[in-house]
């Protein structure tokens, strides 16, 4: 029977190999400290946290997440350890909650390896605290117990660690938050659920992904979502209003503030026992584009949960096999002879049965998702479609911007053939960094440096072309900074089509000129919006959204230019100025930590496949692949030619 603890209450632990599961309403940092008989933490080596996630007998998550599973083996702890304290803290950074009183009360459960709950504790009553000692496992007269603590600290991690006797608490806390910030910079932001809390399915449809095995941890509020740093599909956002500030309002013109209608019934009910036939647009939304957008997010969620359930089932099967072998072989008399062999065979057979059932459930879910993808992909509009989609052959310059833009594909190792489109909301709320460094991944390391830089710039050019293609002809401008002129080849499609705001800028003087121009624009538009006087903007100011492509940063940048670039990254998106940087972070080592906020503010993508995009809800590392035109295709050049023709017609 589960013990539901209140603050200060304790409960005897029936076993020493445990899991501590944490559920919160938003991403939190989870860690643990080891204490001696006085509860003192003797040093940083006795702290498990995202930057050092494993200590003897204890393993924690490597990043901030809404759900955590901490593995504890009390028998493997050092003999001088008498206490394990589970810590939770809010990550620092823009957009992150500053106090636990602003988020849902965290829930902590101590479970066995089979998932059976031993004790639970809900951390209520928190307010200004940004860190909390959730619970502690302690040894008393040779018996391990759990106590609900719930002690919050307004001074944050540093105050909490100092209270436990850590000598350099501030430095340790800073290193933890730095590791967490690095993880959040490449992580995903989940959209909220639809109004009914689940994906819309036709009657007779298949069960939720992962049925038939141990369930993946489900977040208490929002569901998992693809790595989209922008607002969620159903987030209410202000519609564009025609006021004196109309020309400089960069909110999406068609975002709704009320709940969308359910999808129309487009397919007959499935026969009993058969899965429903997948249908494009099988999600809520005000338009077909919005329904497809939400359906893609639902496919991402289903794949995330299916794989999480499979991995959880495999982990459970392996833990159970280890336990059974430990029990069977604990008696020296059974280690030799037929009894030991039979125990091993039985444990292995149970393991194979459990993993086999989990694999069957996963294969069923993958097949359903593959069938859905086969229906959805051909129905996607140009903004959501890959370059190989026939929709581009009928491309026409749009009259208004779409809800989102596809910037790549995502997949997981268990479903290598299943690609989920990576969509980001428009207008962009965050710049993009195409990492041209060779240390980013094994694939990058295996690619020659010059080739990798060329691929990175080609990826940036393809993204710029997609942005130009999905905006009305007069509502998006592209500037290019190429200090050394090394990107002439990859930039050729944009230059030859004549869709750039001006020739690519080279040299330090050119860099300074472009940055000064865009910085002035940001300043003027911000002042106009704050004063409600957009009619006072200079007549020569282009109020269209601006994209700045920067190649080979920081070459050609002095300290003033670096400061201006950071300013554009921070302040530009809210007034329609966006960054698309192609850079190797190793080239900026001379700047030290000064540029860390810049990298964290950008969504990092890679020119080659790389599993760097983190899902904080279920802990997956998704592999990102950039979009490329089919070999020999000239679709990108044809689309840019149509964009250029529309612009020329509009200027007449």
XYZ file of C-alpha atoms in Angstrom:
652
model
C 0.000 0.000 0.000
C 1.349 3.423 -0.959
C 2.173 5.805 1.902
C 1.004 9.329 1.057
C 3.369 11.450 3.108
C 2.944 14.951 4.448
C 5.783 17.293 5.377
C 7.910 15.754 8.160
C 6.378 12.269 7.959
C 8.588 9.210 7.369
C 8.114 5.684 6.088
C 10.287 2.551 6.191
C 11.703 1.450 2.851
C 11.139 -2.262 2.121
C 13.999 -2.499 -0.384
C 17.255 -0.791 -1.276
C 17.073 -0.574 -5.076
C 14.648 2.228 -5.843
C 13.489 4.805 -8.334
C 12.521 8.330 -7.338
C 10.106 9.795 -9.841
C 9.495 13.527 -10.082
C 6.633 15.196 -11.943
C 6.341 18.962 -12.238
C 4.299 21.442 -14.229
C 7.365 22.823 -15.996
C 11.003 21.773 -16.420
C 12.934 21.575 -13.146
C 16.461 20.566 -12.227
C 16.615 17.344 -10.228
C 19.669 16.319 -8.243
C 20.683 14.637 -5.021
C 23.311 15.021 -2.326
C 24.971 12.433 -0.106
C 25.319 13.304 3.573
C 27.204 11.803 6.491
C 25.706 11.008 9.889
C 25.305 14.765 10.536
C 23.797 15.382 7.126
C 26.892 17.230 5.898
C 27.856 17.011 2.239
C 31.638 16.555 2.273
C 32.345 17.923 -1.181
C 31.196 18.379 -4.757
C 31.909 14.703 -5.432
C 28.961 13.901 -3.147
C 26.507 15.797 -5.349
C 24.728 14.250 -8.353
C 23.453 16.881 -10.779
C 23.115 17.410 -14.570
C 26.802 18.286 -15.001
C 27.897 15.223 -12.971
C 24.917 12.920 -13.115
C 26.366 9.818 -11.450
C 27.851 9.129 -8.008
C 28.204 5.720 -6.330
C 24.713 4.313 -5.777
C 22.913 7.225 -7.418
C 22.130 8.505 -10.905
C 20.093 11.571 -11.880
C 18.904 13.203 -15.107
C 21.331 15.135 -17.293
C 19.014 18.056 -18.025
C 16.086 20.050 -16.735
C 12.800 18.263 -17.406
C 9.204 18.117 -16.236
C 9.602 14.429 -15.419
C 12.608 12.717 -13.871
C 13.579 9.225 -12.804
C 16.424 9.019 -10.302
C 17.989 5.595 -9.814
C 19.074 4.744 -6.261
C 20.926 1.686 -4.967
C 21.294 2.195 -1.214
C 23.569 -0.843 -0.884
C 26.042 0.710 -3.327
C 26.440 3.960 -1.388
C 29.745 4.618 0.389
C 29.712 3.323 3.953
C 30.043 6.852 5.367
C 26.808 7.978 3.711
C 23.802 8.062 6.003
C 21.489 10.384 4.071
C 20.417 11.013 0.456
C 18.599 14.299 -0.113
C 16.616 14.818 -3.327
C 16.844 18.408 -4.566
C 14.661 20.294 -7.040
C 15.449 23.717 -8.477
C 14.061 25.976 -11.159
C 16.405 26.605 -14.111
C 17.551 30.171 -14.636
C 17.058 32.051 -17.883
C 14.619 34.182 -19.867
C 11.098 32.793 -19.903
C 11.746 30.441 -16.982
C 9.609 30.745 -13.819
C 11.485 32.414 -10.973
C 9.648 30.784 -8.059
C 7.880 27.524 -7.308
C 4.756 29.466 -6.377
C 4.277 30.232 -10.076
C 4.204 26.584 -11.197
C 2.203 23.489 -10.328
C 3.195 21.763 -7.078
C 5.879 19.131 -7.806
C 5.016 15.499 -7.061
C 7.656 13.013 -5.890
C 7.212 9.233 -5.655
C 9.580 6.583 -4.305
C 8.987 3.357 -6.231
C 10.407 -0.099 -6.649
C 12.101 -1.063 -9.888
C 8.804 -2.536 -11.068
C 7.098 0.846 -10.696
C 5.166 -0.023 -7.532
C 4.805 3.120 -5.441
C 6.188 2.915 -1.918
C 5.689 6.517 -0.790
C 4.541 9.757 -2.421
C 4.784 13.411 -1.476
C 3.256 16.529 -3.082
C 5.273 19.673 -2.371
C 2.538 22.189 -1.622
C 2.853 25.564 0.072
C 5.890 26.808 -1.886
C 5.949 30.474 -2.881
C 9.107 32.558 -3.398
C 11.448 29.578 -3.234
C 13.427 28.651 -6.353
C 15.024 25.510 -4.859
C 13.668 22.884 -2.478
C 14.841 19.813 -0.577
C 12.024 17.495 -1.606
C 12.668 14.395 0.476
C 15.486 12.462 2.057
C 16.387 8.823 2.405
C 18.153 8.237 5.698
C 19.591 5.310 7.639
C 18.528 4.835 11.254
C 19.776 1.821 13.243
C 20.589 -0.036 10.047
C 17.152 0.564 8.487
C 16.591 2.927 5.554
C 13.586 5.248 5.671
C 12.184 8.071 3.565
C 11.109 11.404 5.026
C 9.064 14.111 3.294
C 11.004 17.374 3.729
C 9.654 20.118 1.457
C 12.130 22.733 2.728
C 12.290 25.605 0.239
C 15.060 28.156 -0.297
C 14.464 31.638 -1.686
C 18.255 31.912 -2.084
C 18.107 29.125 -4.667
C 20.553 26.291 -5.219
C 23.457 28.129 -3.645
C 21.529 28.685 -0.408
C 20.329 25.098 -0.300
C 23.807 23.625 -0.862
C 25.341 25.988 1.687
C 22.766 24.811 4.217
C 24.049 21.266 3.687
C 27.631 22.281 4.376
C 29.003 22.512 0.834
C 32.106 24.695 1.086
C 31.892 26.258 -2.404
C 28.111 26.269 -2.712
C 27.900 29.288 -5.021
C 30.438 27.861 -7.479
C 28.777 24.447 -7.529
C 25.335 26.018 -8.015
C 26.673 28.145 -10.874
C 28.156 25.088 -12.612
C 24.844 23.244 -12.273
C 22.849 26.127 -13.732
C 25.374 26.528 -16.554
C 24.976 22.859 -17.502
C 21.199 23.195 -17.297
C 21.177 26.357 -19.405
C 23.235 24.580 -22.052
C 20.680 21.761 -22.097
C 17.705 24.137 -22.281
C 19.274 26.034 -25.173
C 18.974 22.885 -27.277
C 15.788 21.612 -25.785
C 12.200 21.717 -26.824
C 9.249 23.612 -25.554
C 6.039 21.612 -25.236
C 2.723 22.903 -26.531
C -0.315 22.502 -24.306
C -2.753 19.707 -24.883
C -5.816 20.103 -26.998
C -9.000 20.874 -25.134
C -9.822 17.217 -24.489
C -6.274 16.456 -23.396
C -5.546 13.823 -26.043
C -5.035 13.484 -29.732
C -8.258 13.310 -31.684
C -8.911 9.810 -32.969
C -11.735 8.433 -35.050
C -13.971 5.819 -33.385
C -12.333 2.434 -33.383
C -8.860 3.919 -33.567
C -5.815 2.365 -31.967
C -4.998 2.843 -28.320
C -2.433 5.375 -27.213
C 1.146 4.607 -28.100
C 2.849 2.285 -25.688
C -0.174 0.175 -24.689
C 0.831 -3.317 -23.724
C 3.946 -2.386 -21.722
C 4.949 -0.170 -18.859
C 3.774 3.339 -19.645
C 6.147 6.177 -20.335
C 6.053 8.963 -17.793
C 3.369 11.438 -18.797
C 3.779 15.086 -17.879
C 1.112 16.407 -15.558
C 0.200 19.319 -17.792
C 1.450 19.800 -21.331
C 2.218 16.850 -23.524
C 5.578 16.292 -25.234
C 6.158 18.340 -28.303
C 8.749 18.726 -31.024
C 11.699 21.012 -30.534
C 9.837 24.177 -31.348
C 11.027 27.118 -29.300
C 8.078 29.231 -30.375
C 4.574 29.311 -28.855
C 2.432 26.233 -29.066
C -0.142 25.699 -31.819
C -3.099 26.363 -29.596
C -1.542 29.180 -27.580
C -3.871 32.152 -27.679
C -2.097 35.110 -29.209
C -3.369 38.548 -30.116
C -4.703 38.937 -33.610
C -3.278 41.751 -35.681
C -5.209 44.949 -35.049
C -5.260 47.950 -37.294
C -4.300 50.783 -34.984
C -1.826 53.559 -35.367
C 0.792 50.881 -34.755
C -0.543 48.520 -37.389
C 2.436 48.485 -39.761
C 4.801 47.345 -37.033
C 2.647 44.703 -35.338
C 4.486 41.393 -35.821
C 1.898 39.092 -34.262
C 0.551 36.425 -36.582
C -2.572 37.886 -38.253
C -4.695 34.732 -37.928
C -4.078 33.491 -34.402
C -7.332 32.833 -32.595
C -8.131 33.385 -28.919
C -10.984 30.904 -28.591
C -10.946 27.115 -28.642
C -10.775 25.641 -32.157
C -13.482 23.330 -33.451
C -12.884 19.571 -33.631
C -11.893 18.055 -36.965
C -14.708 17.152 -39.341
C -15.541 13.432 -39.675
C -13.613 12.622 -42.845
C -13.351 8.841 -42.571
C -15.858 6.096 -41.803
C -15.530 4.316 -38.447
C -13.093 1.430 -38.433
C -14.273 -2.144 -38.260
C -14.206 -3.699 -34.773
C -10.693 -4.721 -33.809
C -9.134 -2.823 -36.706
C -7.219 0.476 -36.460
C -8.804 3.536 -38.023
C -7.567 4.565 -41.430
C -5.352 7.617 -40.993
C -6.676 10.889 -42.368
C -4.799 14.118 -43.082
C -6.017 16.920 -40.853
C -7.164 14.588 -38.070
C -6.757 17.187 -35.300
C -8.432 20.283 -33.941
C -7.940 23.632 -35.656
C -9.593 26.595 -37.328
C -8.141 25.791 -40.740
C -6.672 22.833 -42.564
C -3.179 24.246 -42.026
C -3.733 24.464 -38.275
C -5.204 20.946 -38.143
C -2.175 19.570 -40.003
C 0.118 21.519 -37.695
C -1.546 20.024 -34.616
C -1.618 16.579 -36.194
C 2.145 16.683 -36.757
C 2.645 17.616 -33.115
C 0.387 14.718 -32.168
C 2.488 12.339 -34.264
C 5.575 13.594 -32.459
C 3.899 12.980 -29.118
C 2.806 9.484 -30.097
C 6.296 8.537 -31.278
C 7.870 9.993 -28.123
C 5.519 8.045 -25.868
C 5.820 4.818 -27.854
C 9.611 4.871 -27.675
C 9.591 5.926 -24.010
C 7.279 3.020 -23.195
C 9.518 0.601 -25.079
C 12.681 1.829 -23.388
C 10.989 1.733 -19.995
C 9.844 -1.848 -20.601
C 13.343 -2.937 -21.655
C 14.886 -1.285 -18.599
C 12.319 -2.979 -16.376
C 12.990 -6.373 -17.981
C 16.738 -6.017 -17.456
C 16.323 -4.872 -13.841
C 13.971 -7.749 -13.123
C 16.384 -10.249 -14.655
C 19.221 -8.859 -12.536
C 17.099 -9.116 -9.392
C 16.076 -12.691 -10.112
C 19.665 -13.704 -10.805
C 20.827 -12.010 -7.617
C 18.227 -13.861 -5.568
C 18.847 -17.188 -7.256
C 22.617 -16.995 -6.962
C 22.833 -15.430 -3.513
C 23.093 -18.963 -2.095
C 26.581 -20.316 -2.907
C 25.136 -23.814 -3.242
C 23.072 -22.759 -6.277
C 25.932 -21.153 -8.177
C 27.124 -24.415 -9.611
C 25.259 -27.295 -11.030
C 21.847 -27.516 -12.639
C 19.999 -25.146 -10.258
C 22.127 -22.175 -11.247
C 21.810 -22.921 -14.949
C 18.015 -23.243 -14.680
C 17.786 -19.938 -12.794
C 19.754 -18.202 -15.509
C 17.638 -19.720 -18.267
C 14.371 -18.812 -16.550
C 15.492 -15.235 -15.902
C 16.639 -14.863 -19.504
C 13.372 -16.345 -20.808
C 11.285 -13.886 -18.768
C 13.505 -11.046 -19.975
C 13.094 -12.094 -23.608
C 9.324 -12.429 -23.182
C 8.958 -8.938 -21.714
C 11.184 -7.277 -24.287
C 9.479 -9.188 -27.087
C 6.043 -7.962 -25.994
C 7.383 -4.421 -25.718
C 8.878 -4.654 -29.202
C 5.565 -5.904 -30.618
C 3.756 -2.920 -29.094
C 6.379 -0.566 -30.474
C 6.203 -2.094 -33.955
C 2.417 -1.741 -33.914
C 2.670 1.928 -32.987
C 5.413 2.590 -35.541
C 3.348 0.968 -38.290
C 0.323 3.131 -37.419
C 2.455 6.269 -37.376
C 4.118 5.342 -40.671
C 0.685 4.919 -42.252
C -0.369 8.295 -40.879
C 2.814 9.936 -42.154
C 2.227 8.474 -45.619
C -1.168 10.204 -45.696
C -0.131 13.473 -44.089
C 3.042 14.226 -46.079
C 1.345 14.556 -49.500
C -1.323 16.832 -47.972
C 1.109 19.335 -46.461
C 1.173 22.937 -47.686
C 4.428 24.282 -49.040
C 5.504 25.793 -45.701
C 5.275 22.368 -44.020
C 6.542 20.289 -46.960
C 10.014 19.054 -47.829
C 11.695 20.206 -51.018
C 10.832 16.917 -52.702
C 7.079 17.351 -52.180
C 5.157 17.941 -55.458
C 3.381 20.900 -53.833
C 6.418 23.023 -54.686
C 5.853 22.444 -58.403
C 2.569 24.341 -58.111
C 4.028 27.032 -55.862
C 2.544 30.521 -55.898
C 3.683 33.440 -53.752
C 1.257 33.558 -50.787
C -0.901 36.496 -49.742
C -0.346 35.935 -46.013
C 2.171 34.133 -43.819
C 1.515 30.539 -42.704
C 1.290 29.346 -39.122
C 4.677 27.624 -39.126
C 7.675 26.654 -41.220
C 9.386 23.295 -41.588
C 13.123 23.602 -40.921
C 14.105 19.925 -40.841
C 13.096 16.416 -39.819
C 13.338 14.484 -36.553
C 13.667 10.775 -35.843
C 14.608 8.337 -33.100
C 16.824 5.233 -33.382
C 13.901 2.864 -32.738
C 11.973 4.319 -35.700
C 14.789 5.264 -38.050
C 12.567 5.270 -41.141
C 9.880 7.478 -39.594
C 10.493 11.212 -40.012
C 8.544 13.841 -38.086
C 8.625 17.364 -39.557
C 10.262 19.931 -37.275
C 8.060 23.016 -37.417
C 8.768 26.419 -35.878
C 6.071 29.030 -35.440
C 6.007 32.182 -37.510
C 6.921 34.931 -37.030
C 10.166 33.554 -35.612
C 10.593 34.246 -31.933
C 14.177 33.026 -31.760
C 17.166 33.177 -34.058
C 18.721 30.085 -35.633
C 22.353 28.950 -35.447
C 23.682 26.507 -38.047
C 26.639 24.901 -36.293
C 29.575 24.482 -38.698
C 31.868 23.016 -36.028
C 33.397 19.563 -36.407
C 33.129 18.790 -32.682
C 29.333 18.820 -32.725
C 28.800 15.133 -33.568
C 30.410 12.019 -35.035
C 28.945 12.806 -38.446
C 30.389 16.310 -38.294
C 33.772 14.999 -37.158
C 33.835 12.633 -40.143
C 33.186 15.493 -42.590
C 36.124 17.596 -43.838
C 36.096 21.105 -42.384
C 35.697 22.954 -45.692
C 32.903 20.645 -46.776
C 31.122 21.075 -43.442
C 31.254 24.872 -43.696
C 29.855 24.684 -47.218
C 27.028 22.396 -46.071
C 26.268 24.752 -43.185
C 25.941 27.718 -45.502
C 23.831 25.721 -47.957
C 21.533 24.816 -45.053
C 21.221 28.507 -44.135
C 20.500 29.492 -47.748
C 17.799 26.823 -48.034
C 16.167 28.113 -44.829
C 16.294 31.689 -46.090
C 14.731 30.564 -49.363
C 11.893 28.852 -47.497
C 11.247 31.996 -45.445
C 11.193 34.143 -48.570
C 8.834 31.667 -50.226
C 6.234 31.544 -47.440
C 5.967 35.289 -46.842
C 4.098 37.712 -49.108
C 6.464 39.275 -51.614
C 6.870 42.621 -49.853
C 6.914 41.424 -46.238
C 10.334 39.795 -45.855
C 13.868 41.022 -46.598
C 17.180 39.178 -46.357
C 20.604 40.703 -45.610
C 23.893 38.777 -45.749
C 27.162 39.377 -43.903
C 30.001 37.348 -45.425
C 33.137 39.056 -44.058
C 35.687 37.141 -46.128
C 33.478 36.480 -49.150
C 33.933 32.744 -48.646
C 30.284 31.811 -49.207
C 29.881 32.992 -52.789
C 29.046 29.486 -54.024
C 26.305 28.592 -51.525
C 24.845 32.130 -51.768
C 24.523 31.943 -55.550
C 20.805 30.957 -55.595
C 19.865 34.030 -53.530
C 22.203 36.396 -55.404
C 21.297 35.160 -58.891
C 17.573 35.408 -58.172
C 17.945 38.990 -56.958
C 15.963 38.438 -53.760
C 18.492 39.927 -51.318
C 18.045 43.414 -49.886
C 21.550 44.187 -51.127
C 24.756 42.450 -52.201
C 26.428 40.257 -49.560
C 28.475 42.491 -47.287
C 32.197 41.838 -46.844
C 34.899 43.418 -44.712
C 34.794 45.004 -41.291
C 33.337 48.239 -42.656
C 30.498 46.406 -44.349
C 29.784 44.413 -41.199
C 29.572 47.637 -39.193
C 27.261 49.268 -41.749
C 24.713 46.423 -41.862
C 24.629 46.018 -38.086
C 24.199 49.762 -37.575
C 21.321 49.807 -40.079
C 19.450 46.934 -38.409
C 20.176 48.175 -34.883
C 18.716 51.565 -35.822
C 15.654 49.854 -37.223
C 15.116 47.873 -34.000
C 15.475 51.030 -31.902
C 13.069 53.075 -34.016
C 10.393 50.397 -34.210
C 10.606 49.692 -30.481
C 10.158 53.398 -29.710
C 7.259 53.649 -32.143
C 5.477 50.662 -30.611
C 5.965 51.914 -27.063
C 4.722 55.372 -27.960
C 1.908 54.117 -30.196
C 3.221 56.382 -32.945
C 4.195 54.151 -35.837
C 3.006 56.843 -38.254
C 6.037 58.846 -37.107
C 8.527 56.302 -38.454
C 10.892 57.629 -41.149
C 9.441 57.049 -44.619
C 12.574 55.209 -45.738
C 12.305 52.604 -42.939
C 11.411 49.143 -44.224
C 8.785 47.714 -41.860
C 8.947 44.273 -43.487
C 10.485 41.522 -41.395
C 14.241 41.286 -41.774
C 16.527 38.249 -41.762
C 20.266 38.698 -41.245
C 22.453 35.795 -42.409
C 25.892 35.911 -40.764
C 28.621 33.650 -42.132
C 31.879 32.727 -40.380
C 31.199 34.611 -37.162
C 33.216 36.146 -35.441
C 35.555 36.892 -38.393
C 35.250 40.578 -39.305
C 33.549 41.476 -36.001
C 35.100 43.892 -33.522
C 33.838 44.290 -29.954
C 31.231 46.869 -30.960
C 29.906 44.633 -33.735
C 29.666 41.674 -31.339
C 27.661 43.818 -28.905
C 25.312 44.909 -31.695
C 24.825 41.316 -32.808
C 23.915 40.254 -29.273
C 21.465 43.162 -29.136
C 19.806 42.030 -32.366
C 19.539 38.458 -31.053
C 17.853 39.629 -27.848
C 15.663 42.497 -29.043
C 15.221 41.861 -32.748
C 12.614 39.058 -32.898
C 9.907 41.095 -31.123
C 10.139 43.792 -33.802
C 10.706 41.578 -36.831
C 14.516 41.296 -37.060
C 15.855 37.738 -37.030
C 19.309 36.146 -37.015
C 20.458 33.137 -39.034
C 24.056 32.493 -38.018
C 26.565 30.073 -39.539
C 29.382 29.655 -37.040
C 31.722 27.294 -35.236
C 31.616 28.003 -31.516
C 35.244 26.962 -31.198
C 36.197 30.031 -33.251
C 34.822 32.285 -30.494
C 36.865 30.853 -27.617
C 38.747 34.132 -27.232
C 35.538 35.790 -26.048
C 35.169 33.367 -23.140
C 31.721 33.312 -21.493
C 30.733 36.692 -22.993
C 28.997 34.990 -25.920
C 27.303 32.229 -23.917
C 23.992 34.179 -23.774
C 24.111 34.565 -27.552
C 24.430 30.827 -28.187
C 21.703 30.056 -25.641
C 19.323 32.498 -27.325
C 19.549 30.704 -30.682
C 18.012 27.431 -31.838
C 20.967 25.255 -32.831
C 20.676 23.067 -35.902
C 23.345 21.207 -37.839
C 24.203 20.729 -41.522
C 24.486 16.956 -40.999
C 22.374 14.509 -38.984
C 22.940 14.983 -35.250
C 21.057 13.874 -32.121
C 21.399 17.161 -30.235
C 17.757 18.227 -29.825
C 16.563 17.302 -26.342
C 13.008 16.460 -25.302
C 12.652 17.489 -21.639
C 9.422 15.571 -21.100
C 10.574 12.019 -21.734
C 14.338 12.519 -22.010
C 14.817 11.550 -25.665
C 17.646 12.947 -27.767
C 16.065 13.448 -31.187
C 18.182 13.257 -34.320
C 17.803 16.337 -36.491
C 18.316 16.240 -40.267
C 18.304 19.384 -42.426
C 16.078 19.682 -45.473
C 17.807 19.331 -48.815
C 16.504 19.530 -52.361
C 16.570 16.213 -54.260
C 19.794 15.539 -56.158
C 19.701 17.354 -59.499
C 16.516 19.254 -58.673
C 16.265 22.986 -59.355
C 13.181 23.488 -57.233
C 14.926 26.008 -54.963
C 16.005 28.174 -57.919
C 12.526 27.939 -59.498
C 10.816 29.022 -56.281
C 13.209 31.941 -55.805
C 12.593 33.039 -59.402
C 8.853 33.199 -58.689
C 9.505 35.194 -55.513
C 11.707 37.634 -57.431
C 9.082 38.033 -60.178
C 6.367 38.757 -57.602
C 8.586 41.385 -55.992
C 9.277 43.083 -59.287
C 5.565 43.126 -60.092
C 4.799 44.630 -56.684
C 7.313 47.439 -57.109
C 5.876 48.640 -60.421
